Amino acid sequence: QVQLVESGGGLVHPGGSLRLSCAASGRSFSIYAMGWFRQAPGKQRDLVATITRGGSTVYTDSVKGRFTISRDNARNTVDLQMNSLKPEDTAVYYCNTVPVMNIYWGQGTQVTVSS
C-alpha cells in the first residue's frame, strides 16, 4: 500500500520549535517534488514549503526564514523544521507531492502553538 504518514506535531509555546516528518512507503517518491501543506480550522489547505527532486526549496512568505524543508531520498522521508513558531501556525500539517496527488493525502499531524 502506497502512503504518506506525517508525524511530529504537538503543542508548543510561541517561539518554540517542532520538526515534522513525512514517511513514504510502498514506493519511492524521489522522482517527485514534495511539499508540506497546512489547514487551519475553517480555512483551505495551503502549500507552505516545496522541495524539488534536486533539493531546491520554495516557501510561502509567512514561513520564510522560520521553516526549513528537507528530504532524504534514501530513507524516503521529507522533513519540515519549524522554528520561531507563532499562534497563526496552528493547523493540521500534511505532506504530498507537488502537484498534489489526492490519493496520497494522509491523516496529517496537528500543530498547536499556544501559551
Tab-separated table of N, CA and C in Angstrom:
chain	number	residue	atom	x	y	z
A	1	GLN	N	0.849	-1.185	0.000
A	1	GLN	CA	0.000	0.000	0.000
A	1	GLN	C	0.888	1.240	0.000
A	2	VAL	N	0.619	2.139	-0.951
A	2	VAL	CA	1.393	3.362	-1.054
A	2	VAL	C	0.761	4.416	-0.156
A	3	GLN	N	1.554	4.993	0.730
A	3	GLN	CA	1.005	6.014	1.608
A	3	GLN	C	2.088	6.947	2.122
A	4	LEU	N	1.614	8.109	2.585
A	4	LEU	CA	2.454	9.100	3.237
A	4	LEU	C	1.929	9.258	4.653
A	5	VAL	N	2.820	9.184	5.614
A	5	VAL	CA	2.426	9.264	7.025
A	5	VAL	C	3.189	10.400	7.689
A	6	GLU	N	2.437	11.356	8.218
A	6	GLU	CA	3.031	12.509	8.874
A	6	GLU	C	3.129	12.274	10.390
A	7	SER	N	4.162	12.834	10.995
A	7	SER	CA	4.340	12.727	12.440
A	7	SER	C	5.136	13.915	12.949
A	8	GLY	N	5.154	14.070	14.274
A	8	GLY	CA	5.994	15.086	14.885
A	8	GLY	C	5.265	16.306	15.405
A	9	GLY	N	3.963	16.373	15.185
A	9	GLY	CA	3.211	17.519	15.663
A	9	GLY	C	3.058	17.514	17.172
A	10	GLY	N	2.471	18.582	17.689
A	10	GLY	CA	2.259	18.676	19.121
A	10	GLY	C	1.889	20.082	19.536
A	11	LEU	N	1.905	20.294	20.846
A	11	LEU	CA	1.612	21.604	21.430
A	11	LEU	C	2.921	22.280	21.794
A	12	VAL	N	3.091	23.507	21.359
A	12	VAL	CA	4.328	24.238	21.625
A	12	VAL	C	3.983	25.689	21.928
A	13	HIS	N	4.807	26.322	22.751
A	13	HIS	CA	4.615	27.726	23.073
A	13	HIS	C	5.091	28.598	21.923
A	14	PRO	N	4.557	29.802	21.805
A	14	PRO	CA	5.069	30.732	20.792
A	14	PRO	C	6.577	30.917	20.939
A	15	GLY	N	7.254	30.910	19.798
A	15	GLY	CA	8.702	30.985	19.785
A	15	GLY	C	9.388	29.644	19.812
A	16	GLY	N	8.645	28.598	20.030
A	16	GLY	CA	9.205	27.262	20.101
A	16	GLY	C	9.443	26.645	18.737
A	17	SER	N	9.893	25.389	18.759
A	17	SER	CA	10.241	24.672	17.531
A	17	SER	C	9.622	23.289	17.526
A	18	LEU	N	9.376	22.809	16.327
A	18	LEU	CA	8.955	21.435	16.099
A	18	LEU	C	9.585	20.948	14.802
A	19	ARG	N	9.772	19.649	14.734
A	19	ARG	CA	10.253	19.043	13.490
A	19	ARG	C	9.236	17.996	13.064
A	20	LEU	N	8.651	18.215	11.895
A	20	LEU	CA	7.692	17.272	11.338
A	20	LEU	C	8.408	16.331	10.373
A	21	SER	N	7.899	15.118	10.300
A	21	SER	CA	8.461	14.148	9.382
A	21	SER	C	7.359	13.494	8.563
A	22	CYS	N	7.645	13.252	7.308
A	22	CYS	CA	6.725	12.575	6.402
A	22	CYS	C	7.438	11.329	5.881
A	23	ALA	N	6.883	10.176	6.207
A	23	ALA	CA	7.479	8.914	5.786
A	23	ALA	C	6.652	8.315	4.668
A	24	ALA	N	7.301	8.023	3.563
A	24	ALA	CA	6.631	7.423	2.416
A	24	ALA	C	6.887	5.925	2.401
A	25	SER	N	5.879	5.183	2.063
A	25	SER	CA	6.038	3.737	1.971
A	25	SER	C	5.295	3.219	0.751
A	26	GLY	N	5.712	2.078	0.279
A	26	GLY	CA	5.057	1.443	-0.851
A	26	GLY	C	5.673	1.763	-2.186
A	27	ARG	N	6.390	2.872	-2.265
A	27	ARG	CA	7.094	3.248	-3.487
A	27	ARG	C	8.059	4.369	-3.149
A	28	SER	N	8.983	4.626	-4.059
A	28	SER	CA	9.902	5.745	-3.879
A	28	SER	C	9.257	7.026	-4.386
A	29	PHE	N	9.422	8.097	-3.605
A	29	PHE	CA	8.914	9.401	-4.012
A	29	PHE	C	10.045	10.315	-4.472
A	30	SER	N	11.207	9.732	-4.702
A	30	SER	CA	12.370	10.555	-5.030
A	30	SER	C	12.231	11.269	-6.377
A	31	ILE	N	11.344	10.782	-7.238
A	31	ILE	CA	11.209	11.419	-8.549
A	31	ILE	C	10.274	12.621	-8.512
A	32	TYR	N	9.607	12.838	-7.368
A	32	TYR	CA	8.626	13.909	-7.270
A	32	TYR	C	9.145	15.088	-6.466
A	33	ALA	N	8.678	16.275	-6.836
A	33	ALA	CA	8.761	17.381	-5.902
A	33	ALA	C	7.770	17.089	-4.782
A	34	MET	N	8.153	17.455	-3.560
A	34	MET	CA	7.307	17.182	-2.399
A	34	MET	C	7.012	18.486	-1.665
A	35	GLY	N	5.900	18.502	-0.976
A	35	GLY	CA	5.532	19.710	-0.261
A	35	GLY	C	4.894	19.431	1.080
A	36	TRP	N	4.959	20.425	1.928
A	36	TRP	CA	4.205	20.433	3.182
A	36	TRP	C	3.071	21.441	3.044
A	37	PHE	N	1.905	21.007	3.456
A	37	PHE	CA	0.700	21.816	3.385
A	37	PHE	C	0.148	21.966	4.801
A	38	ARG	N	-0.705	22.973	4.999
A	38	ARG	CA	-1.363	23.083	6.291
A	38	ARG	C	-2.783	23.591	6.113
A	39	GLN	N	-3.615	23.176	7.053
A	39	GLN	CA	-5.014	23.582	7.023
A	39	GLN	C	-5.453	23.952	8.428
A	40	ALA	N	-5.780	25.219	8.600
A	40	ALA	CA	-6.307	25.704	9.865
A	40	ALA	C	-7.818	25.534	9.877
A	41	PRO	N	-8.435	25.498	11.044
A	41	PRO	CA	-9.891	25.316	11.114
A	41	PRO	C	-10.620	26.373	10.308
A	42	GLY	N	-11.534	25.914	9.465
A	42	GLY	CA	-12.342	26.818	8.668
A	42	GLY	C	-11.646	27.439	7.479
A	43	LYS	N	-10.419	26.996	7.202
A	43	LYS	CA	-9.661	27.576	6.089
A	43	LYS	C	-9.277	26.504	5.089
A	44	GLN	N	-8.843	26.933	3.916
A	44	GLN	CA	-8.428	25.986	2.905
A	44	GLN	C	-7.041	25.455	3.223
A	45	ARG	N	-6.705	24.340	2.576
A	45	ARG	CA	-5.387	23.737	2.742
A	45	ARG	C	-4.414	24.466	1.835
A	46	ASP	N	-3.332	24.964	2.396
A	46	ASP	CA	-2.358	25.756	1.649
A	46	ASP	C	-0.993	25.097	1.648
A	47	LEU	N	-0.279	25.302	0.554
A	47	LEU	CA	1.101	24.835	0.432
A	47	LEU	C	2.012	25.833	1.142
A	48	VAL	N	2.868	25.345	2.037
A	48	VAL	CA	3.765	26.259	2.751
A	48	VAL	C	5.235	26.063	2.372
A	49	ALA	N	5.612	24.878	1.915
A	49	ALA	CA	7.009	24.642	1.566
A	49	ALA	C	7.093	23.542	0.525
A	50	THR	N	7.990	23.729	-0.439
A	50	THR	CA	8.195	22.767	-1.512
A	50	THR	C	9.677	22.457	-1.635
A	51	ILE	N	9.983	21.196	-1.950
A	51	ILE	CA	11.355	20.816	-2.260
A	51	ILE	C	11.339	20.000	-3.540
A	52	THR	N	12.179	20.368	-4.484
A	52	THR	CA	12.216	19.683	-5.766
A	52	THR	C	13.017	18.392	-5.675
A	53	ARG	N	13.029	17.643	-6.768
A	53	ARG	CA	13.829	16.413	-6.804
A	53	ARG	C	15.282	16.720	-6.495
A	54	GLY	N	15.754	17.842	-6.999
A	54	GLY	CA	17.152	18.203	-6.826
A	54	GLY	C	17.474	18.920	-5.533
A	55	GLY	N	16.451	19.213	-4.733
A	55	GLY	CA	16.701	19.823	-3.427
A	55	GLY	C	16.479	21.322	-3.366
A	56	SER	N	16.032	21.927	-4.452
A	56	SER	CA	15.699	23.358	-4.382
A	56	SER	C	14.429	23.535	-3.566
A	57	THR	N	14.362	24.660	-2.861
A	57	THR	CA	13.228	24.873	-1.942
A	57	THR	C	12.510	26.189	-2.243
A	58	VAL	N	11.227	26.182	-1.949
A	58	VAL	CA	10.390	27.377	-2.083
A	58	VAL	C	9.476	27.434	-0.872
A	59	TYR	N	9.282	28.637	-0.339
A	59	TYR	CA	8.447	28.810	0.850
A	59	TYR	C	7.416	29.902	0.630
A	60	THR	N	6.253	29.735	1.254
A	60	THR	CA	5.304	30.826	1.258
A	60	THR	C	5.856	31.927	2.154
A	61	ASP	N	5.456	33.162	1.867
A	61	ASP	CA	6.070	34.303	2.559
A	61	ASP	C	5.952	34.221	4.082
A	62	SER	N	4.846	33.711	4.560
A	62	SER	CA	4.598	33.738	6.008
A	62	SER	C	5.541	32.833	6.808
A	63	VAL	N	6.233	31.910	6.151
A	63	VAL	CA	7.126	30.998	6.881
A	63	VAL	C	8.587	31.166	6.487
A	64	LYS	N	8.867	32.032	5.529
A	64	LYS	CA	10.258	32.234	5.098
A	64	LYS	C	11.128	32.649	6.271
A	65	GLY	N	12.282	32.027	6.360
A	65	GLY	CA	13.216	32.347	7.430
A	65	GLY	C	12.942	31.622	8.729
A	66	ARG	N	11.796	30.940	8.806
A	66	ARG	CA	11.445	30.217	10.036
A	66	ARG	C	11.347	28.706	9.803
A	67	PHE	N	10.881	28.302	8.631
A	67	PHE	CA	10.691	26.883	8.314
A	67	PHE	C	11.763	26.444	7.323
A	68	THR	N	12.177	25.194	7.435
A	68	THR	CA	13.124	24.599	6.504
A	68	THR	C	12.643	23.209	6.119
A	69	ILE	N	12.469	23.006	4.814
A	69	ILE	CA	12.068	21.698	4.304
A	69	ILE	C	13.308	20.963	3.818
A	70	SER	N	13.342	19.654	4.055
A	70	SER	CA	14.473	18.841	3.605
A	70	SER	C	13.957	17.464	3.226
A	71	ARG	N	14.767	16.736	2.483
A	71	ARG	CA	14.366	15.391	2.086
A	71	ARG	C	15.553	14.457	2.150
A	72	ASP	N	15.265	13.192	2.393
A	72	ASP	CA	16.273	12.129	2.383
A	72	ASP	C	15.724	11.053	1.465
A	73	ASN	N	16.175	11.046	0.234
A	73	ASN	CA	15.621	10.108	-0.749
A	73	ASN	C	15.954	8.655	-0.406
A	74	ALA	N	17.083	8.428	0.237
A	74	ALA	CA	17.446	7.061	0.619
A	74	ALA	C	16.467	6.509	1.665
A	75	ARG	N	16.018	7.387	2.562
A	75	ARG	CA	15.069	6.969	3.598
A	75	ARG	C	13.621	7.205	3.174
A	76	ASN	N	13.425	7.869	2.049
A	76	ASN	CA	12.079	8.150	1.551
A	76	ASN	C	11.294	9.022	2.544
A	77	THR	N	11.956	10.053	3.050
A	77	THR	CA	11.325	10.946	4.026
A	77	THR	C	11.478	12.399	3.596
A	78	VAL	N	10.543	13.214	4.069
A	78	VAL	CA	10.585	14.657	3.876
A	78	VAL	C	10.287	15.297	5.235
A	79	ASP	N	11.158	16.162	5.694
A	79	ASP	CA	11.001	16.787	7.000
A	79	ASP	C	10.700	18.274	6.874
A	80	LEU	N	10.113	18.821	7.921
A	80	LEU	CA	9.871	20.256	7.997
A	80	LEU	C	10.296	20.737	9.381
A	81	GLN	N	11.404	21.468	9.425
A	81	GLN	CA	11.858	22.063	10.669
A	81	GLN	C	11.177	23.411	10.822
A	82	MET	N	10.476	23.590	11.938
A	82	MET	CA	9.717	24.811	12.157
A	82	MET	C	10.245	25.510	13.408
A	83	ASN	N	10.774	26.688	13.218
A	83	ASN	CA	11.310	27.484	14.323
A	83	ASN	C	10.503	28.768	14.492
A	84	SER	N	10.686	29.408	15.633
A	84	SER	CA	10.006	30.683	15.915
A	84	SER	C	8.517	30.585	15.622
A	85	LEU	N	7.917	29.538	16.124
A	85	LEU	CA	6.504	29.279	15.819
A	85	LEU	C	5.603	30.359	16.400
A	86	LYS	N	4.534	30.634	15.653
A	86	LYS	CA	3.554	31.662	16.031
A	86	LYS	C	2.173	31.018	16.171
A	87	PRO	N	1.286	31.632	16.919
A	87	PRO	CA	-0.071	31.068	17.042
A	87	PRO	C	-0.738	30.854	15.681
A	88	GLU	N	-0.442	31.712	14.715
A	88	GLU	CA	-1.049	31.563	13.396
A	88	GLU	C	-0.506	30.385	12.605
A	89	ASP	N	0.511	29.717	13.126
A	89	ASP	CA	0.997	28.490	12.501
A	89	ASP	C	0.166	27.276	12.923
A	90	THR	N	-0.757	27.474	13.844
A	90	THR	CA	-1.601	26.380	14.302
A	90	THR	C	-2.438	25.829	13.155
A	91	ALA	N	-2.321	24.532	12.924
A	91	ALA	CA	-3.012	23.890	11.803
A	91	ALA	C	-2.711	22.398	11.828
A	92	VAL	N	-3.416	21.662	10.981
A	92	VAL	CA	-3.027	20.289	10.685
A	92	VAL	C	-2.084	20.347	9.483
A	93	TYR	N	-0.942	19.702	9.609
A	93	TYR	CA	0.078	19.718	8.575
A	93	TYR	C	0.090	18.390	7.826
A	94	TYR	N	0.175	18.495	6.501
A	94	TYR	CA	0.173	17.333	5.616
A	94	TYR	C	1.343	17.408	4.653
A	95	CYS	N	1.768	16.253	4.176
A	95	CYS	CA	2.729	16.243	3.069
A	95	CYS	C	2.059	15.592	1.865
A	96	ASN	N	2.565	15.930	0.707
A	96	ASN	CA	2.067	15.353	-0.540
A	96	ASN	C	3.040	15.709	-1.642
A	97	THR	N	2.820	15.136	-2.796
A	97	THR	CA	3.594	15.510	-3.959
A	97	THR	C	3.166	16.902	-4.416
A	98	VAL	N	4.007	17.520	-5.220
A	98	VAL	CA	3.683	18.806	-5.824
A	98	VAL	C	3.915	18.663	-7.329
A	99	PRO	N	2.860	18.776	-8.137
A	99	PRO	CA	1.443	18.982	-7.793
A	99	PRO	C	0.892	17.806	-6.967
A	100	VAL	N	-0.180	18.064	-6.255
A	100	VAL	CA	-0.700	17.033	-5.355
A	100	VAL	C	-1.319	15.874	-6.124
A	101	MET	N	-1.261	14.729	-5.493
A	101	MET	CA	-1.997	13.558	-5.947
A	101	MET	C	-2.947	13.202	-4.801
A	102	ASN	N	-4.228	13.355	-5.045
A	102	ASN	CA	-5.197	13.234	-3.960
A	102	ASN	C	-5.168	11.887	-3.252
A	103	ILE	N	-4.739	10.858	-3.962
A	103	ILE	CA	-4.710	9.538	-3.330
A	103	ILE	C	-3.680	9.455	-2.224
A	104	TYR	N	-2.768	10.416	-2.161
A	104	TYR	CA	-1.690	10.353	-1.179
A	104	TYR	C	-1.945	11.186	0.080
A	105	TRP	N	-3.088	11.870	0.168
A	105	TRP	CA	-3.354	12.617	1.405
A	105	TRP	C	-3.422	11.648	2.590
A	106	GLY	N	-2.681	11.962	3.633
A	106	GLY	CA	-2.709	11.165	4.847
A	106	GLY	C	-3.564	11.830	5.909
A	107	GLN	N	-3.370	11.408	7.161
A	107	GLN	CA	-4.164	11.940	8.266
A	107	GLN	C	-3.634	13.276	8.765
A	108	GLY	N	-2.410	13.592	8.430
A	108	GLY	CA	-1.829	14.839	8.891
A	108	GLY	C	-1.373	14.747	10.331
A	109	THR	N	-0.717	15.811	10.773
A	109	THR	CA	-0.273	15.896	12.157
A	109	THR	C	-0.613	17.283	12.695
A	110	GLN	N	-1.211	17.319	13.874
A	110	GLN	CA	-1.700	18.579	14.437
A	110	GLN	C	-0.556	19.357	15.078
A	111	VAL	N	-0.460	20.619	14.715
A	111	VAL	CA	0.474	21.543	15.356
A	111	VAL	C	-0.344	22.645	16.017
A	112	THR	N	-0.135	22.808	17.316
A	112	THR	CA	-0.837	23.845	18.057
A	112	THR	C	0.189	24.734	18.747
A	113	VAL	N	0.116	26.023	18.443
A	113	VAL	CA	1.031	26.988	19.041
A	113	VAL	C	0.214	27.884	19.963
A	114	SER	N	0.465	27.748	21.253
A	114	SER	CA	-0.350	28.464	22.227
A	114	SER	C	0.410	28.619	23.528
A	115	SER	N	0.166	29.724	24.191
A	115	SER	CA	0.762	29.939	25.505
A	115	SER	C	-0.161	29.414	26.605
